[in-house]
PDB file of C-alpha atoms in Angstrom:
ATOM      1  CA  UNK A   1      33.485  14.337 -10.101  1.00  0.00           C
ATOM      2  CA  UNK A   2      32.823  10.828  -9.001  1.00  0.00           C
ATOM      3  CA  UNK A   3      32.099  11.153  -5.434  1.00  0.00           C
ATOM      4  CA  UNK A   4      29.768  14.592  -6.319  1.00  0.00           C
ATOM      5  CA  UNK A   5      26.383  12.845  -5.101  1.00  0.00           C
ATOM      6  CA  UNK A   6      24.818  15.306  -3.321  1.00  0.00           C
ATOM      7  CA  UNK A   7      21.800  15.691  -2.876  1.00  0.00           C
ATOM      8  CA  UNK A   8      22.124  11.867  -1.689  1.00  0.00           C
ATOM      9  CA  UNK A   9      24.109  10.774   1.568  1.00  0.00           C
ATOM     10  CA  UNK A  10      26.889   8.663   1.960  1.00  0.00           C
ATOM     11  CA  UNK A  11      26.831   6.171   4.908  1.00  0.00           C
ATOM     12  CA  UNK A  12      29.780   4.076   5.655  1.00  0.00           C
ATOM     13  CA  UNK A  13      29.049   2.971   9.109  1.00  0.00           C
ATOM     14  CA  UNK A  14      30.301  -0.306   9.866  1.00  0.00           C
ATOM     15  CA  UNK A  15      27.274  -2.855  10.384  1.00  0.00           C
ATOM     16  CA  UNK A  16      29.271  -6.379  10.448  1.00  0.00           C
ATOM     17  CA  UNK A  17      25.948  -8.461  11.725  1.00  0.00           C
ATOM     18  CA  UNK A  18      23.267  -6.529   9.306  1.00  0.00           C
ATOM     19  CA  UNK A  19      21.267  -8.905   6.847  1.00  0.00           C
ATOM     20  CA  UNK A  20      20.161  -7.383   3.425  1.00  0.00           C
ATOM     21  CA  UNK A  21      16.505  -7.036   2.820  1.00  0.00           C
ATOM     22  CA  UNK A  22      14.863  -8.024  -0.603  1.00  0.00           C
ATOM     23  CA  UNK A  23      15.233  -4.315  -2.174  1.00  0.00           C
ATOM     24  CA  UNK A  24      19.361  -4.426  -0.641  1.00  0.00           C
ATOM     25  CA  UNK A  25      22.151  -4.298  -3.587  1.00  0.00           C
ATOM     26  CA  UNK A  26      24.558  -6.615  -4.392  1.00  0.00           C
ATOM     27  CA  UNK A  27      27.895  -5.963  -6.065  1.00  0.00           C
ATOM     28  CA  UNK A  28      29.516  -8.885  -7.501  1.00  0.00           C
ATOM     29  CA  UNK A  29      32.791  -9.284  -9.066  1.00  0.00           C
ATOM     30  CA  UNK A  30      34.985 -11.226 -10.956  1.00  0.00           C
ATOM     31  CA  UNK A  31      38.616  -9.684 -11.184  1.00  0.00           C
ATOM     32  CA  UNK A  32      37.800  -6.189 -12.334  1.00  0.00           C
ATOM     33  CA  UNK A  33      34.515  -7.281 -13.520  1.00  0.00           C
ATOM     34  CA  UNK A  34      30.798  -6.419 -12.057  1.00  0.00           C
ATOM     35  CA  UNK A  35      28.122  -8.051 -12.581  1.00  0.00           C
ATOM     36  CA  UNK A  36      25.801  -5.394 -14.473  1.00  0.00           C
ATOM     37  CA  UNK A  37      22.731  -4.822 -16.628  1.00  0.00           C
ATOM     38  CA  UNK A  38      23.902  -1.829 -18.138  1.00  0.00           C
ATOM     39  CA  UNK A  39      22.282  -0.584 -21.266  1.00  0.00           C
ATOM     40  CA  UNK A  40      24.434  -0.805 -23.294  1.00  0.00           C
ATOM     41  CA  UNK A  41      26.368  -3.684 -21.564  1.00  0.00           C
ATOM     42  CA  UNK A  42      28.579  -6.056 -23.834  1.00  0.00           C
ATOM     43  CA  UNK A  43      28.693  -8.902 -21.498  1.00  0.00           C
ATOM     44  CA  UNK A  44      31.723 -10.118 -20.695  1.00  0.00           C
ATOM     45  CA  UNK A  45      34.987  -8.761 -22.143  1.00  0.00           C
ATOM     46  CA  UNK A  46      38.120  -9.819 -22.423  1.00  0.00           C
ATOM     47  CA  UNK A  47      40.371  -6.498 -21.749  1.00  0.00           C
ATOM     48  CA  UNK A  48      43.882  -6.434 -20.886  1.00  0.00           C
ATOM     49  CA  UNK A  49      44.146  -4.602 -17.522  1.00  0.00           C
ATOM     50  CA  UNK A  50      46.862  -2.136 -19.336  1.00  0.00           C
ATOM     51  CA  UNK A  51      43.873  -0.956 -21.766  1.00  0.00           C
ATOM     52  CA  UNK A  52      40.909  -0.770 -19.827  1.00  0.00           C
ATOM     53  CA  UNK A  53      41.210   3.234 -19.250  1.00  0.00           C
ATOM     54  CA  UNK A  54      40.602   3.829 -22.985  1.00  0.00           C
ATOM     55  CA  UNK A  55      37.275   2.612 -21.820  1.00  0.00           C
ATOM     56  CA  UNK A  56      36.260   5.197 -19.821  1.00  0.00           C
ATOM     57  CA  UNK A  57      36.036   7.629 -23.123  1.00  0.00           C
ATOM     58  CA  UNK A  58      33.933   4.755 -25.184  1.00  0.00           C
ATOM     59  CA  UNK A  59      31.188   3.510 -23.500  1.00  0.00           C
ATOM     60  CA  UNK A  60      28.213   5.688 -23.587  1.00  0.00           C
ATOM     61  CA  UNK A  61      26.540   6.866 -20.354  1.00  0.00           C
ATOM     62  CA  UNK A  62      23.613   4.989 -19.830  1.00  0.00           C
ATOM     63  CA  UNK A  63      21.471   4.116 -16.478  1.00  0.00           C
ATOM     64  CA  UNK A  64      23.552   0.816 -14.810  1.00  0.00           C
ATOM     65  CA  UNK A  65      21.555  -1.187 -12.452  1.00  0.00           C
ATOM     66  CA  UNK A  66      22.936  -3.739  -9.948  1.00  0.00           C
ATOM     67  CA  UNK A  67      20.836  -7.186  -9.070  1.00  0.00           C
ATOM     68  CA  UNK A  68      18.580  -7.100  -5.768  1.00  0.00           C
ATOM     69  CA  UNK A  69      19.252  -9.640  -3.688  1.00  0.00           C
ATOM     70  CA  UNK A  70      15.456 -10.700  -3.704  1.00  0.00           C
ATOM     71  CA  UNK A  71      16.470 -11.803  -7.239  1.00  0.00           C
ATOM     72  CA  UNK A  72      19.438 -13.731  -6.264  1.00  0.00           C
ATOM     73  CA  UNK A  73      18.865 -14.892  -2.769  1.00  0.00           C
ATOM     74  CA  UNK A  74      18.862 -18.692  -3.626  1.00  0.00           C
ATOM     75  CA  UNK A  75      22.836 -18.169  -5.148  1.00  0.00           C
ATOM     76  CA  UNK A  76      24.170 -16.394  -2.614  1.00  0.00           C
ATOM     77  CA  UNK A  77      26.197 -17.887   0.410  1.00  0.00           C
ATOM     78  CA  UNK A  78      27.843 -15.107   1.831  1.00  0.00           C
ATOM     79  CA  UNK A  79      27.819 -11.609   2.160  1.00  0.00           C
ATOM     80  CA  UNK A  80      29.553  -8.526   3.872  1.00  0.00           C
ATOM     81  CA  UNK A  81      27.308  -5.091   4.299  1.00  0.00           C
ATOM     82  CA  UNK A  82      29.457  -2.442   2.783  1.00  0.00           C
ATOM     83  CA  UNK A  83      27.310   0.815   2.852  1.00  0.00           C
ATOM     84  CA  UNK A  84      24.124   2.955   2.436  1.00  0.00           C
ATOM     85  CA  UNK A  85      23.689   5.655   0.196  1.00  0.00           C
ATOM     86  CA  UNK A  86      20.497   7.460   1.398  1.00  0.00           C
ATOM     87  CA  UNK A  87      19.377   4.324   3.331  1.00  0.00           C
ATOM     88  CA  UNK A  88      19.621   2.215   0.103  1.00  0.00           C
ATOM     89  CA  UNK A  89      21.903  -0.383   1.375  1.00  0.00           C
ATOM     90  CA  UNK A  90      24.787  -2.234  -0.604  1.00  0.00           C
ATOM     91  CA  UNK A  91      26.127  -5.630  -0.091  1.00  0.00           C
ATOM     92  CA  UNK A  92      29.393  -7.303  -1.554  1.00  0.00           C
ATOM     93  CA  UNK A  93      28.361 -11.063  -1.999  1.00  0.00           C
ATOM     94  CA  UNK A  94      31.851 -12.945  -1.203  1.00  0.00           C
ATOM     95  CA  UNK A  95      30.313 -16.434  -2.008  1.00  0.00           C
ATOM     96  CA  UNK A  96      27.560 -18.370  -3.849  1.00  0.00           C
ATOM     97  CA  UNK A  97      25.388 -21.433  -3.081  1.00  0.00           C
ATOM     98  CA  UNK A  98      26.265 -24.108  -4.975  1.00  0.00           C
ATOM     99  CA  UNK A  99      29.427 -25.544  -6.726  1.00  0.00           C
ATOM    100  CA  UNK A 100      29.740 -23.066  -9.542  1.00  0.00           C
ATOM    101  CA  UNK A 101      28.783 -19.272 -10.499  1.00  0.00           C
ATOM    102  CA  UNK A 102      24.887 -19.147 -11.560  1.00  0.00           C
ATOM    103  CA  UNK A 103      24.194 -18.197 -15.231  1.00  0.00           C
ATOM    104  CA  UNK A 104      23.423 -15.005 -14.429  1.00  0.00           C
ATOM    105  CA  UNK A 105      22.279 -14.190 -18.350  1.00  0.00           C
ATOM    106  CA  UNK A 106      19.146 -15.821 -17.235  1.00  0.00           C
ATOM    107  CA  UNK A 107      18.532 -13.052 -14.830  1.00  0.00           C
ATOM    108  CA  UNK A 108      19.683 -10.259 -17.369  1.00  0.00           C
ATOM    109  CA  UNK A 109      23.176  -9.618 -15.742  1.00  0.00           C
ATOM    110  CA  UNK A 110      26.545 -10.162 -17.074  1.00  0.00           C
ATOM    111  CA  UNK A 111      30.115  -8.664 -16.524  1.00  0.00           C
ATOM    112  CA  UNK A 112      31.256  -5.480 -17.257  1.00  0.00           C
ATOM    113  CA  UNK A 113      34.794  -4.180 -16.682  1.00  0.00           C
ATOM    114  CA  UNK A 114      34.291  -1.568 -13.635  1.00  0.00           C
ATOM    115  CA  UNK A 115      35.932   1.209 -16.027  1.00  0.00           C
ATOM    116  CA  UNK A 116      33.766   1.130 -18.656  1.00  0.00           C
ATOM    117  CA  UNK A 117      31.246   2.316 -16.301  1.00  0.00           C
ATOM    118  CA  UNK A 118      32.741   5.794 -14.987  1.00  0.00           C
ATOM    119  CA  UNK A 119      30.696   7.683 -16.746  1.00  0.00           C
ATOM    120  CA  UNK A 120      27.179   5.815 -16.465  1.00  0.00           C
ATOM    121  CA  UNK A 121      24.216   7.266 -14.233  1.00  0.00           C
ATOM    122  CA  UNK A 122      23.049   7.637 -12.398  1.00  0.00           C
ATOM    123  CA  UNK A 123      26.435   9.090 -10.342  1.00  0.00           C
ATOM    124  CA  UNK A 124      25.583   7.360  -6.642  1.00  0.00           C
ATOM    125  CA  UNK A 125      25.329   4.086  -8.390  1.00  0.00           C
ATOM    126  CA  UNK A 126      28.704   4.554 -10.235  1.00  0.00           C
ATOM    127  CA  UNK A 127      30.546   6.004  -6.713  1.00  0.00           C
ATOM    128  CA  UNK A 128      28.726   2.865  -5.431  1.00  0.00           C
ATOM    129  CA  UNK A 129      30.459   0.631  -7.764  1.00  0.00           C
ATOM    130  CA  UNK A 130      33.665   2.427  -7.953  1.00  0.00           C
ATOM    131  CA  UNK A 131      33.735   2.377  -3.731  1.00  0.00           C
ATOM    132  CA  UNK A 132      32.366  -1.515  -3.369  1.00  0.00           C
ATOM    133  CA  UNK A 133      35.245  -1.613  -5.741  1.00  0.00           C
ATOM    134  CA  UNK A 134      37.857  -0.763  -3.567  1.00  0.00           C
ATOM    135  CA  UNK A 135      36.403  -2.502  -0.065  1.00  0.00           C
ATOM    136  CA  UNK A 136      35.962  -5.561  -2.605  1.00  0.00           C
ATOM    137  CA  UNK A 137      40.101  -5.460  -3.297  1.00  0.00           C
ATOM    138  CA  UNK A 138      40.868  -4.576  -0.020  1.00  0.00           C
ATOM    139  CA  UNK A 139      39.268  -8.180   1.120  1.00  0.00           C
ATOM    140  CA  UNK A 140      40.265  -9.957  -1.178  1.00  0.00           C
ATOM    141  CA  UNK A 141      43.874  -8.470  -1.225  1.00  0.00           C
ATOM    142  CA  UNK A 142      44.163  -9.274   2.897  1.00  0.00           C
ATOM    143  CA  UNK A 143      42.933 -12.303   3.409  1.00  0.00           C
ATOM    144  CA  UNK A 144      46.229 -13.275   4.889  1.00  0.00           C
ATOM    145  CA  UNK A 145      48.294 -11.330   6.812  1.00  0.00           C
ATOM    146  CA  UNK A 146      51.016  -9.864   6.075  1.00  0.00           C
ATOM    147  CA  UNK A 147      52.933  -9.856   9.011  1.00  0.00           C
ATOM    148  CA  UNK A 148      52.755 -13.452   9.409  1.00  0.00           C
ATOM    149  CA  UNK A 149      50.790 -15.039   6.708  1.00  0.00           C
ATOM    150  CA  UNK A 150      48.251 -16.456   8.883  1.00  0.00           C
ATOM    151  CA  UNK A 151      44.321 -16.299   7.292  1.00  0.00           C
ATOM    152  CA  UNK A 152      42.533 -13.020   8.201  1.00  0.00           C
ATOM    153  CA  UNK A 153      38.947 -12.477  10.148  1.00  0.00           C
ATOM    154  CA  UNK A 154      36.184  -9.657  10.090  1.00  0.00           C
ATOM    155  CA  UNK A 155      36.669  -7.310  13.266  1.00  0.00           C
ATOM    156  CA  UNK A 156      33.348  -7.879  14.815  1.00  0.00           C
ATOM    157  CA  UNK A 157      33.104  -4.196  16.334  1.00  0.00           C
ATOM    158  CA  UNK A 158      35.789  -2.136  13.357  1.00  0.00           C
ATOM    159  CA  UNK A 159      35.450  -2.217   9.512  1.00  0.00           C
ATOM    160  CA  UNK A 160      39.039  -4.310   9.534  1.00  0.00           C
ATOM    161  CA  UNK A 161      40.649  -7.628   9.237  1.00  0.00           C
ATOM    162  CA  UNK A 162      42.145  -9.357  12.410  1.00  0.00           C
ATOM    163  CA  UNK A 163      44.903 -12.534  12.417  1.00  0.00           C
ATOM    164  CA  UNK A 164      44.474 -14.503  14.725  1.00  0.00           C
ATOM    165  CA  UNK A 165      47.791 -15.754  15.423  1.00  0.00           C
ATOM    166  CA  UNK A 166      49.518 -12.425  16.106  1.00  0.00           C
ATOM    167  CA  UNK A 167      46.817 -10.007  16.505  1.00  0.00           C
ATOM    168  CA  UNK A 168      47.941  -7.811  12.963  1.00  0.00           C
ATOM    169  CA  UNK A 169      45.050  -5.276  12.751  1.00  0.00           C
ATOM    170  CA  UNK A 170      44.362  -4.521   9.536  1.00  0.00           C
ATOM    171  CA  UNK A 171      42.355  -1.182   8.117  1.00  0.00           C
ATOM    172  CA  UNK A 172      41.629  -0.330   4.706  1.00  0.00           C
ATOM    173  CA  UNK A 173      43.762   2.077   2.698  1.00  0.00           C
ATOM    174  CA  UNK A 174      42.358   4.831   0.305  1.00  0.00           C
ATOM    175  CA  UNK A 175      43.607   4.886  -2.809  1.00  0.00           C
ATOM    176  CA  UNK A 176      42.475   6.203  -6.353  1.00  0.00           C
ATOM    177  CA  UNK A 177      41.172   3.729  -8.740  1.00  0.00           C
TER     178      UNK A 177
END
């Protein structure tokens, strides 16, 4: 199963002032898309949302890797620490430096629809992707709240979104992807 990682550990202590060293992960994505460079990656595909479990049975399991923010430290703008899985940390980069998007071809990476990895290796990268995933929807999806539509904050001592103008405190939810 996805979460089976063992003999690795999952960490998901909330660290909302921690800084990502050269050797830290970064998960980026676009939509449903991460930025990958997956062996047997197709770059970026076009797939309706309705058919992107057929891809789960089609792509091949192959080794996925995820860019180190020593490579991509001069594009990046922001970032939120989202876990460690034994002590290998993982960052979700929320913004880049610059105007526009790099070209991240020139660094090897392109998107990859987040299904069409399920089945890669190894297994604490995919639960890695599949879990940055979630936290990555979850932000995006409360940015404002819902109680009174005003623009959400990071907590600064809980892993959840504050408003300002009523005081709405807002945890993730679980739910299966």
């Amino acid at each position: 199963m996805l979460q089976d990682i063992l003999p690795k550990k999952y960490d998901n202590n909330y660290y909302p002032d921690k800084t990502p060293d050269e050797k830290a992960l970064c998960l980026i994505f676009k939509d449903s898309y991460v930025l990958t460079a997956h062996e047997n990656c197709e770059g970026t595909r076009d797939i309706p949302e309705e058919s992107a479990s057929s891809l789960e049975k089609d792509v091949p399991a192959g080794d996925v890797y995820f860019p180190r923010f020593g490579e991509i430290e001069k594009y990046v703008a922001e970032y939120r620490y989202l876990f460690a899985i034994d002590g290998e940390e993982y960052f979700l980069i929320t913004h880049y430096a610059g105007a526009s998007e790099p070209d991240w071809a020139e660094l090897g990476y392109s998107y990859e629809h987040y299904k069409a990895l399920r089945h890669a290796k190894p297994k604490d990268r995919v639960f890695a992707l599949m879990t940055g995933y979630h936290l990555h929807c979850w932000y995006r999806d409360n940015a404002h709240c819902g109680r009174c539509g005003g623009q959400t904050f990071h907590d600064t001592r809980l892993r959840a979104l504050r408003c300002p103008d009523c005081g709405n405190l807002i945890f993730r939810e679980f739910r299966l992807l």
